[in-house]
Coordinates of C-alpha atoms in Angstrom, one line a residue:
M1 CA -37.6 11.4 20.4
T2 CA -34.6 13.7 20.5
F3 CA -32.9 14.7 17.3
D4 CA -30.0 12.3 18.1
Q5 CA -32.6 9.5 18.4
L6 CA -34.3 10.6 15.2
D7 CA -30.9 10.6 13.4
A8 CA -30.3 7.0 14.6
R9 CA -33.7 5.9 13.6
A10 CA -33.3 7.5 10.2
A11 CA -30.0 5.7 9.6
H12 CA -31.6 2.4 10.5
L13 CA -34.6 2.9 8.1
D14 CA -32.4 4.1 5.3
A15 CA -30.3 0.9 5.6
E16 CA -33.6 -1.1 5.6
H17 CA -34.8 0.6 2.4
A18 CA -31.4 0.9 0.7
A19 CA -32.6 -1.2 -2.3
T20 CA -35.1 1.5 -3.4
D21 CA -32.8 4.5 -2.9
L22 CA -32.6 5.9 -6.4
R23 CA -31.0 9.2 -5.6
E24 CA -28.1 8.5 -7.9
R25 CA -30.5 8.5 -10.8
F26 CA -31.3 12.2 -10.2
L27 CA -29.3 15.4 -10.4
L28 CA -30.2 17.3 -7.2
P29 CA -28.6 20.5 -5.9
P30 CA -26.3 19.8 -3.0
G31 CA -27.6 20.8 0.4
V32 CA -31.2 20.8 -0.7
V33 CA -34.0 18.7 0.7
Y34 CA -36.5 18.8 -2.1
L35 CA -40.1 18.2 -0.8
D36 CA -41.8 19.7 -3.8
G37 CA -41.7 16.8 -6.2
N38 CA -45.5 16.7 -6.2
S39 CA -45.4 20.1 -7.9
L40 CA -42.3 19.7 -10.1
G41 CA -40.2 16.5 -10.0
A42 CA -36.4 16.6 -9.7
L43 CA -34.2 16.3 -12.8
P44 CA -33.4 12.7 -13.7
R45 CA -29.8 12.1 -14.6
A46 CA -30.7 10.7 -18.1
V47 CA -32.5 13.8 -19.3
P48 CA -29.8 16.3 -20.2
A49 CA -28.0 13.9 -22.5
A50 CA -31.3 12.8 -24.1
V51 CA -32.4 16.4 -24.7
R52 CA -29.0 17.3 -26.2
D53 CA -29.2 14.3 -28.5
A54 CA -32.7 15.3 -29.5
V55 CA -31.6 18.9 -30.3
E56 CA -28.2 18.4 -31.7
R57 CA -28.3 15.0 -33.5
Q58 CA -32.0 14.3 -34.2
W59 CA -33.3 17.8 -34.9
G60 CA -30.0 19.4 -35.8
R61 CA -28.5 16.8 -38.1
D62 CA -31.3 14.5 -39.2
L63 CA -34.0 17.2 -39.4
V64 CA -37.4 16.1 -40.6
A65 CA -36.2 12.5 -41.3
S66 CA -36.3 12.0 -37.5
W67 CA -40.0 11.4 -37.6
N68 CA -39.0 8.0 -39.2
S69 CA -35.4 7.4 -38.3
H70 CA -35.7 8.3 -34.6
A71 CA -39.4 7.1 -34.3
W72 CA -40.7 10.5 -33.4
W73 CA -44.1 9.5 -34.9
D74 CA -44.5 6.5 -32.5
A75 CA -43.4 8.4 -29.4
P76 CA -46.8 9.3 -28.0
V77 CA -47.8 5.7 -27.7
R78 CA -44.3 4.4 -26.9
V79 CA -44.0 6.8 -24.0
G80 CA -47.6 6.1 -23.1
D81 CA -46.7 2.4 -22.6
A82 CA -43.9 3.4 -20.3
I83 CA -46.3 5.4 -18.1
G84 CA -48.8 2.6 -18.4
R85 CA -46.5 0.3 -16.6
L86 CA -46.4 2.6 -13.6
V87 CA -50.2 3.0 -13.5
G88 CA -51.2 -0.6 -14.1
A89 CA -52.2 -0.3 -17.7
A90 CA -51.4 -2.9 -20.4
R91 CA -49.8 -1.7 -23.6
G92 CA -51.9 0.2 -26.1
Q93 CA -54.1 2.1 -23.6
V94 CA -52.1 5.3 -22.8
V95 CA -51.2 8.1 -25.1
V96 CA -49.0 11.1 -24.3
G97 CA -49.3 14.7 -25.6
D98 CA -51.0 18.0 -24.9
S99 CA -51.9 19.2 -21.3
T100 CA -53.9 17.7 -18.5
S101 CA -56.6 20.3 -19.2
V102 CA -56.9 19.2 -22.8
R103 CA -56.8 15.5 -21.9
L104 CA -59.5 16.1 -19.3
H105 CA -61.7 18.0 -21.7
Q106 CA -61.3 15.3 -24.3
S107 CA -62.0 12.5 -21.9
L108 CA -65.2 14.1 -20.5
H109 CA -66.6 14.5 -24.0
A110 CA -65.8 10.9 -24.6
A111 CA -67.6 9.9 -21.4
A112 CA -70.6 11.9 -22.6
A113 CA -70.6 9.9 -25.8
L114 CA -70.3 6.6 -23.9
R115 CA -73.3 7.5 -21.7
P116 CA -75.8 9.4 -23.8
G117 CA -79.0 10.4 -22.2
R118 CA -77.5 10.8 -18.7
S119 CA -77.6 14.3 -17.2
V120 CA -75.2 14.6 -14.3
V121 CA -71.4 14.8 -13.9
L122 CA -70.5 14.0 -10.3
T123 CA -67.4 15.3 -8.7
E124 CA -66.1 16.6 -5.3
P125 CA -66.1 20.3 -4.4
G126 CA -62.5 20.4 -3.4
S127 CA -60.9 19.0 -6.5
F128 CA -58.1 20.9 -8.2
P129 CA -59.4 24.2 -9.7
T130 CA -58.5 23.3 -13.3
D131 CA -60.5 20.1 -13.0
Q132 CA -63.5 22.1 -11.7
Y133 CA -63.2 24.7 -14.5
V134 CA -63.0 22.0 -17.2
V135 CA -65.9 20.0 -15.7
A136 CA -68.1 23.1 -15.6
G137 CA -67.1 24.0 -19.2
V138 CA -67.8 20.6 -20.6
A139 CA -71.1 20.3 -18.6
D140 CA -72.2 23.5 -20.4
Q141 CA -71.3 22.1 -23.8
V142 CA -73.0 18.7 -23.4
G143 CA -75.9 19.7 -21.2
W144 CA -74.9 18.1 -18.0
R145 CA -75.7 19.3 -14.5
V146 CA -72.6 19.4 -12.2
E147 CA -73.2 17.9 -8.8
H148 CA -70.8 17.7 -5.9
A149 CA -70.4 15.1 -3.2
T150 CA -67.6 14.1 -0.9
P151 CA -65.7 10.9 -1.9
A152 CA -67.4 9.1 1.0
E153 CA -70.8 10.2 -0.2
I154 CA -70.3 9.3 -3.9
P155 CA -71.1 5.6 -3.7
A156 CA -74.6 6.4 -2.3
R157 CA -75.2 9.3 -4.6
V158 CA -74.3 7.8 -7.9
G159 CA -77.4 6.7 -9.8
P160 CA -79.0 6.3 -13.2
D161 CA -78.8 10.0 -14.0
V162 CA -75.0 10.1 -13.5
A163 CA -72.9 9.9 -16.7
V164 CA -69.5 10.2 -15.2
V165 CA -67.8 10.4 -11.8
V166 CA -64.6 12.6 -12.0
L167 CA -62.2 12.6 -9.1
S168 CA -58.5 13.1 -8.3
H169 CA -56.9 9.9 -7.0
V170 CA -55.0 12.0 -4.4
D171 CA -56.2 15.3 -2.9
Y172 CA -53.7 17.9 -4.0
R173 CA -53.8 19.8 -0.7
T174 CA -54.2 17.2 2.0
G175 CA -52.6 14.2 0.3
E176 CA -55.7 12.0 1.0
L177 CA -55.7 8.9 -1.2
L178 CA -59.2 8.1 -2.4
D179 CA -60.7 4.6 -2.6
L180 CA -60.2 4.1 -6.4
P181 CA -61.4 0.5 -6.5
G182 CA -64.4 1.0 -4.3
I183 CA -65.6 4.2 -6.0
T184 CA -65.0 2.8 -9.4
A185 CA -67.0 -0.4 -8.6
A186 CA -69.9 1.7 -7.1
A187 CA -70.1 3.9 -10.2
H188 CA -70.1 0.9 -12.5
D189 CA -72.9 -0.7 -10.5
A190 CA -75.0 2.4 -11.3
G191 CA -73.9 2.3 -15.0
A192 CA -71.7 5.4 -14.8
V193 CA -68.3 5.9 -16.3
V194 CA -65.3 6.8 -14.0
L195 CA -62.6 9.3 -14.9
W196 CA -59.6 9.6 -12.6
D197 CA -57.1 12.4 -12.4
L198 CA -53.7 10.7 -11.5
C199 CA -51.6 13.9 -11.4
H200 CA -50.7 13.4 -7.7
S201 CA -50.4 9.6 -7.7
A202 CA -48.8 8.3 -10.9
G203 CA -45.2 7.4 -10.1
A204 CA -45.8 7.4 -6.3
V205 CA -48.8 5.1 -5.7
P206 CA -49.9 1.9 -7.3
V207 CA -53.0 2.7 -9.3
G208 CA -54.1 -0.5 -11.0
L209 CA -56.1 1.0 -13.8
D210 CA -56.7 -2.4 -15.6
Q211 CA -57.1 -4.4 -12.4
H212 CA -59.9 -2.1 -11.1
H213 CA -61.6 -1.7 -14.5
V214 CA -61.1 2.1 -14.7
D215 CA -62.7 3.6 -17.8
L216 CA -60.7 6.8 -18.4
A217 CA -57.8 8.5 -16.7
V218 CA -55.6 11.6 -17.2
G219 CA -52.5 12.9 -15.6
C220 CA -49.5 15.2 -16.1
G221 CA -45.9 14.2 -16.7
Y222 CA -44.0 16.7 -14.5
K223 CA -44.8 15.7 -10.9
Y224 CA -43.8 12.3 -9.6
L225 CA -42.9 11.2 -13.2
N226 CA -40.2 13.9 -13.3
G227 CA -40.7 14.9 -16.9
G228 CA -39.7 18.5 -16.5
P229 CA -41.7 21.8 -16.5
G230 CA -44.6 21.7 -18.9
A231 CA -44.0 18.0 -19.7
P232 CA -46.8 16.6 -21.8
A233 CA -49.8 15.0 -20.2
Y234 CA -51.3 11.6 -20.9
G235 CA -54.7 10.0 -21.3
Y236 CA -55.8 6.4 -20.6
V237 CA -58.6 4.8 -22.5
A238 CA -59.5 1.3 -21.5
G239 CA -59.2 -1.1 -24.4
R240 CA -62.9 -2.0 -24.2
H241 CA -63.9 1.6 -24.8
Q242 CA -61.5 2.5 -27.6
D243 CA -63.7 1.6 -30.6
A244 CA -66.5 3.8 -29.1
F245 CA -64.1 6.6 -28.1
V246 CA -65.2 9.9 -29.6
N247 CA -62.4 12.4 -29.9
V248 CA -63.8 15.9 -29.5
V249 CA -60.5 17.4 -30.7
P250 CA -60.0 15.3 -33.9
G251 CA -56.6 16.4 -35.0
W252 CA -54.8 14.8 -37.9
H253 CA -52.5 12.7 -35.7
G254 CA -55.5 10.8 -34.5
H255 CA -56.7 10.0 -38.1
A256 CA -56.7 6.5 -39.4
E257 CA -54.6 7.6 -42.4
P258 CA -52.9 10.9 -41.3
F259 CA -50.7 11.2 -44.4
A260 CA -53.5 10.6 -46.8
M261 CA -54.6 14.2 -46.0
A262 CA -58.2 13.2 -46.4
D263 CA -60.9 15.8 -46.2
D264 CA -63.0 13.9 -43.7
Y265 CA -62.0 12.6 -40.3
V266 CA -61.9 8.9 -39.6
G267 CA -60.5 7.9 -36.2
A268 CA -57.5 5.6 -36.0
A269 CA -57.8 2.2 -34.4
G270 CA -56.8 1.7 -30.8
I271 CA -55.3 4.3 -28.5
A272 CA -54.0 6.3 -31.5
R273 CA -57.6 7.5 -31.9
A274 CA -57.0 9.7 -28.8
R275 CA -54.1 11.5 -30.4
I276 CA -54.7 15.1 -31.4
G277 CA -51.9 17.1 -33.1
T278 CA -48.2 17.3 -33.3
P279 CA -46.7 16.8 -29.8
P280 CA -43.9 18.9 -28.3
M281 CA -41.2 16.5 -29.3
L282 CA -38.4 17.9 -27.2
S283 CA -40.6 17.8 -24.0
L284 CA -41.9 14.3 -25.0
L285 CA -38.4 12.9 -25.4
A286 CA -37.3 14.5 -22.1
L287 CA -40.2 12.7 -20.4
E288 CA -39.2 9.5 -22.1
A289 CA -35.7 9.8 -20.7
A290 CA -37.0 10.8 -17.3
L291 CA -39.1 7.6 -17.0
Q292 CA -35.8 5.6 -17.2
A293 CA -35.4 6.5 -13.5
F294 CA -38.1 3.8 -12.8
D295 CA -36.3 1.1 -14.8
G296 CA -36.2 -2.2 -13.0
I297 CA -38.3 -0.8 -10.2
D298 CA -41.8 -2.0 -9.1
I299 CA -44.2 0.8 -8.2
G300 CA -45.2 -1.3 -5.2
D301 CA -41.7 -0.9 -3.8
V302 CA -41.8 2.8 -4.4
R303 CA -45.0 2.9 -2.4
A304 CA -43.4 0.9 0.5
R305 CA -40.5 3.4 0.6
S306 CA -42.9 6.3 0.4
L307 CA -45.1 5.0 3.3
S308 CA -42.0 4.6 5.5
L309 CA -40.8 8.1 4.7
T310 CA -44.1 9.8 5.2
R311 CA -44.8 7.9 8.4
F312 CA -41.4 8.8 9.7
L313 CA -41.8 12.4 8.8
R314 CA -45.2 12.7 10.4
D315 CA -44.0 11.0 13.6
A316 CA -40.9 13.1 13.8
I317 CA -43.0 16.3 13.4
T318 CA -45.3 15.1 16.2
D319 CA -42.3 14.4 18.5
V320 CA -40.7 17.7 17.9
L321 CA -43.8 19.9 17.4
P322 CA -46.6 18.3 19.4
D323 CA -49.0 21.1 18.7
A324 CA -48.7 20.7 14.9
V325 CA -52.0 20.4 13.1
F326 CA -52.0 17.9 10.2
A327 CA -54.1 18.2 7.1
S328 CA -53.0 14.8 5.7
P329 CA -54.5 11.6 7.0
E330 CA -53.1 9.7 10.0
A331 CA -53.7 6.2 8.5
D332 CA -50.9 5.1 6.1
G333 CA -53.4 3.5 3.7
L334 CA -55.3 6.8 3.3
R335 CA -52.2 8.9 2.6
G336 CA -50.6 9.5 -0.8
S337 CA -47.0 10.6 -0.9
Q338 CA -47.1 13.8 1.0
V339 CA -47.5 15.2 4.5
A340 CA -49.5 18.4 4.9
L341 CA -49.7 20.8 7.8
R342 CA -52.2 23.6 8.6
H343 CA -50.8 26.8 10.0
P344 CA -52.1 30.4 9.7
D345 CA -48.7 31.5 8.6
A346 CA -48.2 28.6 6.2
Y347 CA -46.9 30.8 3.3
G348 CA -44.2 32.4 5.5
I349 CA -43.2 29.0 6.8
V350 CA -42.7 27.6 3.3
Q351 CA -40.6 30.6 2.2
A352 CA -38.5 30.5 5.4
L353 CA -37.9 26.8 4.9
A354 CA -36.8 27.3 1.3
A355 CA -34.2 29.8 2.4
R356 CA -32.8 27.1 4.7
G357 CA -32.6 24.6 1.8
V358 CA -35.9 22.7 2.5
V359 CA -38.2 23.2 -0.4
G360 CA -41.8 22.5 0.1
D361 CA -44.8 24.4 -1.1
F362 CA -47.9 26.4 0.0
R363 CA -51.5 25.8 -0.9
S364 CA -54.2 28.3 0.0
P365 CA -55.4 29.1 2.5
D366 CA -53.2 27.6 5.2
V367 CA -51.4 24.4 4.0
V368 CA -47.7 23.6 4.2
R369 CA -47.4 20.8 1.7
L370 CA -44.4 18.5 2.0
G371 CA -44.3 16.2 -1.0
V372 CA -42.2 13.1 -0.6
A373 CA -40.9 11.8 -3.9
A374 CA -39.6 8.5 -2.5
P375 CA -37.0 7.6 -5.2
Y376 CA -34.7 10.5 -4.3
L377 CA -35.4 11.2 -0.7
T378 CA -34.1 9.6 2.5
H379 CA -35.2 9.3 6.1
A380 CA -32.2 11.5 7.0
D381 CA -33.7 14.1 4.7
M382 CA -36.9 14.0 6.8
V383 CA -34.9 14.7 10.0
T384 CA -33.3 17.7 8.3
A385 CA -36.6 19.0 7.2
V386 CA -38.1 18.7 10.7
R387 CA -35.0 20.3 12.4
E388 CA -35.3 23.3 10.0
L389 CA -39.1 23.5 10.6
R390 CA -38.6 23.5 14.3
D391 CA -35.9 26.3 14.0
V392 CA -38.1 28.4 11.7
L393 CA -41.0 28.3 14.1
D394 CA -38.8 28.8 17.3
R395 CA -37.1 31.8 15.8
G396 CA -40.3 33.3 14.3
E397 CA -38.7 33.5 10.8
H398 CA -42.1 32.7 9.2
R399 CA -43.3 36.1 10.3
D400 CA -40.4 38.0 8.7
P401 CA -41.7 40.4 6.0
A402 CA -39.0 38.9 3.7
W403 CA -40.9 35.6 3.7
T404 CA -44.5 36.8 3.9
T405 CA -44.7 38.8 0.7
R406 CA -46.5 36.6 -1.8
N407 CA -44.7 35.8 -5.1
A408 CA -46.6 35.5 -8.4
V409 CA -46.2 31.7 -8.1
N410 CA -46.7 30.3 -4.6

């Protein structure tokens, strides 16, 4: 297609998907196409006022009474329930606080306690580096052997020696969406527990934690959930495992009677048992406000919009740049909410695009990652991104020394 044809097609698709256009619920800089929501979500419109209220009225005026009068104490579970709605978890199974690394560490130790006597943790070699580091660290602590298999190999590999299978629902580089139902069922058939990292799927893809009988899950609050930089993470513990859940970081907020100040630890009932210590309340309340952007919206409708956007983006790139090499899957059902390209000058391309107002990101060694946060992006935005990408490559801007020098964060 020509760009005129792409513009016309985009207008038609935007009209078709108008009911799920939530851009007015976000505060986005004018003239920017933001394709990095899978790294840091855009600012929801409700957040600034909520943070001001938390600082000026709750903390500033009501001080310590806010733990009761503004229900600060209940926030980790209350916000957990709001996230639970987006990942298919019934109330009382998600708790918010701490970082993804802490939640992953905690959940792996819980898995070890759920499957004593088993010697292997099974994961894939290309998972996010932090996940690999935490898996290796916990394996050393509990005496597991770390084994690697591709997602396609895992159902055949999982056996009676495997305690837990740990995977990211969406590959952070390629955007490949893994078969959560199939892998979970195969692991359960072998008696293993399954732990899913939802960082790159929650808020963008239906997960169905309860529907697919997932055991444990973790995820961050700052990508597609738009909770802001450093937003607290969350952990999911299926209700059937909560009585047996062993909290390896037994902080006082997870105690059955936290204000009794008892000498010995006794875990609370239900998901509160997975709480650790005092959460970062300002960040937690910002995340709670951010989740209002999904009010009245079904995650299946977000997924439908996402698939239309990513399919259109991929097809437009193919039309305009027929030599483009994709890292992300061709099939819609195998793709999360991003389109990834491979190019030897990927870093320079990302920087040159950002200078033109199209913000994506780079993943080593050669991936241009274009994250499509469906609630605040349009098909017209996709055309803008492709037009700028074509111009960057045609003009050789990606080889300009101004864009090839690596920043500390890239």
